[in-house]
Coordinates of C-alpha atoms in Angstrom, one line a residue:
Chain A
S1 CA 96.4 88.3 84.1
S2 CA 97.6 85.9 86.8
E3 CA 98.7 82.4 86.0
L4 CA 97.0 81.3 89.2
T5 CA 93.2 81.6 89.4
Q6 CA 91.3 82.1 92.6
D7 CA 87.6 82.7 93.3
P8 CA 87.2 86.4 94.2
A9 CA 85.0 85.9 97.2
V10 CA 83.9 83.0 99.4
S11 CA 81.7 83.0 102.5
V12 CA 81.4 80.6 105.4
A13 CA 79.2 80.4 108.5
L14 CA 80.9 80.7 111.8
G15 CA 82.3 77.3 112.9
Q16 CA 81.8 75.7 109.5
T17 CA 84.4 74.5 107.0
V18 CA 85.5 76.4 103.9
R19 CA 87.8 75.5 101.1
I20 CA 89.6 78.2 99.0
T21 CA 91.1 77.0 95.7
C22 CA 93.9 78.1 93.4
Q23 CA 94.2 76.7 89.9
G24 CA 97.2 76.9 87.6
D25 CA 99.3 74.7 85.3
S26 CA 102.5 75.4 87.4
L27 CA 100.8 73.7 90.4
R28 CA 101.4 70.4 88.6
S29 CA 105.1 70.9 89.2
Y30 CA 105.4 73.3 92.2
Y31 CA 103.9 73.6 95.6
A32 CA 101.6 76.4 96.5
S33 CA 102.0 78.6 99.6
W34 CA 99.1 80.5 101.1
Y35 CA 99.0 83.9 102.7
Q36 CA 96.4 85.6 104.9
Q37 CA 96.1 89.4 104.7
K38 CA 93.9 91.5 107.0
P39 CA 93.1 95.1 106.2
G40 CA 96.1 97.4 106.7
Q41 CA 98.4 94.6 107.5
A42 CA 101.2 92.8 105.6
P43 CA 100.4 89.3 104.3
A44 CA 101.3 86.4 106.6
L45 CA 102.3 82.9 105.6
V46 CA 99.7 80.3 106.7
I47 CA 100.6 77.2 104.7
H48 CA 103.7 76.2 102.8
S49 CA 105.0 73.1 101.0
K50 CA 101.4 71.9 100.3
N51 CA 100.4 71.3 104.0
N52 CA 102.9 72.7 106.5
R53 CA 102.0 75.5 109.0
P54 CA 104.4 78.0 110.3
S55 CA 104.7 78.2 114.1
G56 CA 101.7 80.1 115.5
I57 CA 99.2 79.2 112.8
P58 CA 96.2 77.3 114.2
D59 CA 95.7 73.7 113.1
R60 CA 92.3 74.5 111.6
F61 CA 94.3 75.7 108.6
S62 CA 95.4 72.9 106.2
G63 CA 96.5 72.6 102.6
S64 CA 96.2 70.1 99.9
N65 CA 97.0 69.6 96.2
S66 CA 95.5 67.7 93.3
G67 CA 96.7 68.0 89.8
D68 CA 96.6 71.7 88.8
T69 CA 94.7 72.8 91.9
A70 CA 95.8 73.7 95.4
S71 CA 93.4 74.2 98.2
L72 CA 93.4 75.9 101.6
T73 CA 90.9 74.5 104.0
I74 CA 89.7 76.2 107.2
T75 CA 88.0 73.7 109.5
G76 CA 85.8 75.5 112.0
A77 CA 86.2 79.0 110.7
Q78 CA 86.4 81.8 113.3
A79 CA 85.6 85.4 113.0
E80 CA 89.2 86.3 113.1
D81 CA 89.8 84.3 109.9
E82 CA 87.9 86.9 107.9
A83 CA 90.6 88.2 105.5
D84 CA 92.0 88.1 102.0
Y85 CA 93.8 84.9 101.1
Y86 CA 96.4 84.6 98.3
C87 CA 98.1 81.6 96.8
N88 CA 101.6 81.8 95.5
S89 CA 103.8 79.5 93.5
R90 CA 106.6 79.4 90.9
D91 CA 105.3 80.1 87.4
R92 CA 105.6 77.7 84.5
S93 CA 109.2 78.7 83.8
G94 CA 110.2 77.9 87.4
Y95 CA 112.3 81.0 87.6
H96 CA 109.6 83.5 88.7
W97 CA 106.9 83.6 91.3
V98 CA 103.3 84.5 90.8
F99 CA 100.3 85.2 93.1
G100 CA 96.7 84.3 92.6
G101 CA 94.3 87.2 92.4
G102 CA 93.1 86.6 96.0
T103 CA 90.0 85.4 97.7
K104 CA 88.1 87.6 100.1
L105 CA 86.7 85.3 102.9
T106 CA 83.7 86.5 104.8
V107 CA 82.7 84.7 108.0
L108 CA 79.0 85.0 108.6
Chain B
Q1 CA 113.4 88.3 116.7
V2 CA 113.5 87.7 113.0
Q3 CA 112.2 90.7 111.2
L4 CA 112.3 92.9 108.1
V5 CA 112.0 96.6 108.7
Q6 CA 111.3 98.9 105.7
S7 CA 111.8 102.6 105.1
G8 CA 109.0 105.1 105.4
S9 CA 106.4 106.3 103.0
E10 CA 107.4 108.3 99.9
L11 CA 105.6 110.9 97.7
K12 CA 107.1 111.2 94.3
K13 CA 106.2 113.1 91.1
P14 CA 105.8 111.3 87.8
G15 CA 109.1 110.6 86.1
A16 CA 111.0 110.5 89.4
S17 CA 112.7 107.6 91.0
V18 CA 112.3 106.0 94.4
M19 CA 114.4 103.7 96.6
V20 CA 112.9 101.6 99.3
S21 CA 115.1 99.8 101.9
C22 CA 114.5 96.6 103.8
K23 CA 116.7 95.9 106.8
A24 CA 116.9 92.3 108.1
S25 CA 117.6 91.3 111.7
G26 CA 117.6 88.2 113.8
Y27 CA 119.0 85.8 111.2
S28 CA 121.9 85.4 108.8
F29 CA 121.1 87.8 106.0
S30 CA 123.0 86.0 103.3
T31 CA 121.2 82.7 103.9
Y32 CA 117.8 83.6 102.6
A33 CA 116.6 85.4 99.5
I34 CA 114.7 88.6 99.5
N35 CA 111.6 89.0 97.4
W36 CA 109.8 92.2 96.5
V37 CA 106.0 92.3 96.2
R38 CA 103.7 95.3 95.6
Q39 CA 100.0 95.9 96.1
A40 CA 98.2 98.7 94.4
P41 CA 95.3 100.3 96.3
G42 CA 92.4 97.8 96.6
Q43 CA 94.3 95.3 94.4
G44 CA 96.0 92.0 94.8
L45 CA 99.7 91.1 95.4
E46 CA 102.1 91.3 92.5
W47 CA 105.5 89.7 92.6
M48 CA 108.2 92.0 91.3
G49 CA 111.5 90.1 91.7
W50 CA 114.0 88.6 94.0
I51 CA 117.6 88.9 94.9
N52 CA 120.0 86.2 95.9
T53 CA 121.6 87.6 99.1
N54 CA 124.6 85.4 98.8
T55 CA 125.6 86.3 95.2
G56 CA 123.7 89.6 94.8
N57 CA 122.2 88.2 91.6
P58 CA 118.7 89.7 90.9
T59 CA 115.8 88.2 89.0
Y60 CA 113.0 90.5 87.7
A61 CA 109.4 89.8 86.8
Q62 CA 108.4 90.5 83.3
G63 CA 107.1 94.0 83.0
F64 CA 109.7 95.4 85.4
T65 CA 112.9 94.7 83.5
G66 CA 114.7 98.0 82.8
R67 CA 112.9 100.1 85.4
L68 CA 113.6 98.0 88.5
V69 CA 116.9 97.5 90.2
L70 CA 117.3 95.3 93.3
S71 CA 120.5 95.6 95.3
L72 CA 122.1 94.7 98.6
D73 CA 124.4 96.1 101.3
T74 CA 125.3 93.0 103.1
S75 CA 127.4 95.0 105.6
V76 CA 124.2 96.3 107.1
S77 CA 121.9 93.4 106.2
T78 CA 119.8 95.6 103.9
A79 CA 118.1 95.0 100.6
Y80 CA 117.1 97.9 98.3
L81 CA 114.5 98.3 95.6
H82 CA 114.9 101.2 93.1
I83 CA 112.3 102.0 90.6
S84 CA 112.8 104.7 87.9
S85 CA 110.4 106.6 85.7
L86 CA 107.6 106.4 88.1
Q87 CA 104.0 106.7 86.9
A88 CA 100.7 107.0 88.7
D89 CA 100.0 103.3 88.4
D90 CA 103.2 102.6 90.4
T91 CA 101.3 104.0 93.4
A92 CA 101.3 101.0 95.8
V93 CA 102.5 99.5 99.0
Y94 CA 105.8 97.8 98.4
Y95 CA 106.7 94.8 100.6
C96 CA 110.0 92.9 101.0
A97 CA 109.6 89.3 102.0
R98 CA 112.1 86.6 102.9
G99 CA 112.2 83.4 100.9
C100 CA 112.5 80.7 103.4
G101 CA 114.6 78.4 101.2
G102 CA 114.3 74.8 100.0
G103 CA 113.0 73.5 103.2
C104 CA 109.8 75.3 102.8
H105 CA 109.9 75.4 99.0
D106 CA 110.8 79.1 98.9
A107 CA 107.6 80.4 100.5
F108 CA 107.7 83.9 101.8
D109 CA 107.9 83.4 105.6
I110 CA 108.8 86.9 106.9
W111 CA 107.4 90.1 105.5
G112 CA 108.3 93.7 106.0
Q113 CA 105.6 96.1 107.2
G114 CA 105.3 97.7 103.8
T115 CA 106.2 101.0 102.3
L116 CA 103.6 103.2 100.7
V117 CA 104.9 104.9 97.5
T118 CA 102.5 107.6 96.1
V119 CA 103.1 109.0 92.6
S120 CA 101.3 112.2 92.1
S121 CA 101.9 115.5 90.5

């Protein structure tokens, strides 16, 4: 089982705001990063260092952290945001990495 | 441009071994770590290990120690994943991913396109 826990599925109406969460003890010590994966594609980094976006990622994507929970928020979700989202962080030892189980986002 | 290009799909029999390559271009290879991640069909991402491209020192996830070997050929900016004693549940897409370093808290910023390894008799 993963040390990072995500809800398996979340849905959002087009243009509305959705938050995807990731919970784990290691998040009290280490930042989470977030990845978007569309069918048949490799994952792509969308948020790192709690709330930094790589070049090319729309500013509707943002990240936050509180205690043992990291969150990815999409403000004004678009149809193209429908994808699987994974969080990632170091584990409690600090020497390994671990992924959350993933959240399937549906945009209605 | 910065990219990681992986070797092609593999079909292997149970008990065999496989090697997947990951060739980096567009940046200084020895500056950034290479991680390996796999994804079984319909499943989530699983981190397998990483290799320090400066020292060649690998670190393996629990559950892979003994069967997994990560290596480098810095002369051609390529990282390798070698898995022995393959079983059906090793069937997955294997990805290499660059660790972007301390400035981004080691997030995985560049990914290879993935290599499908199928284990079947």
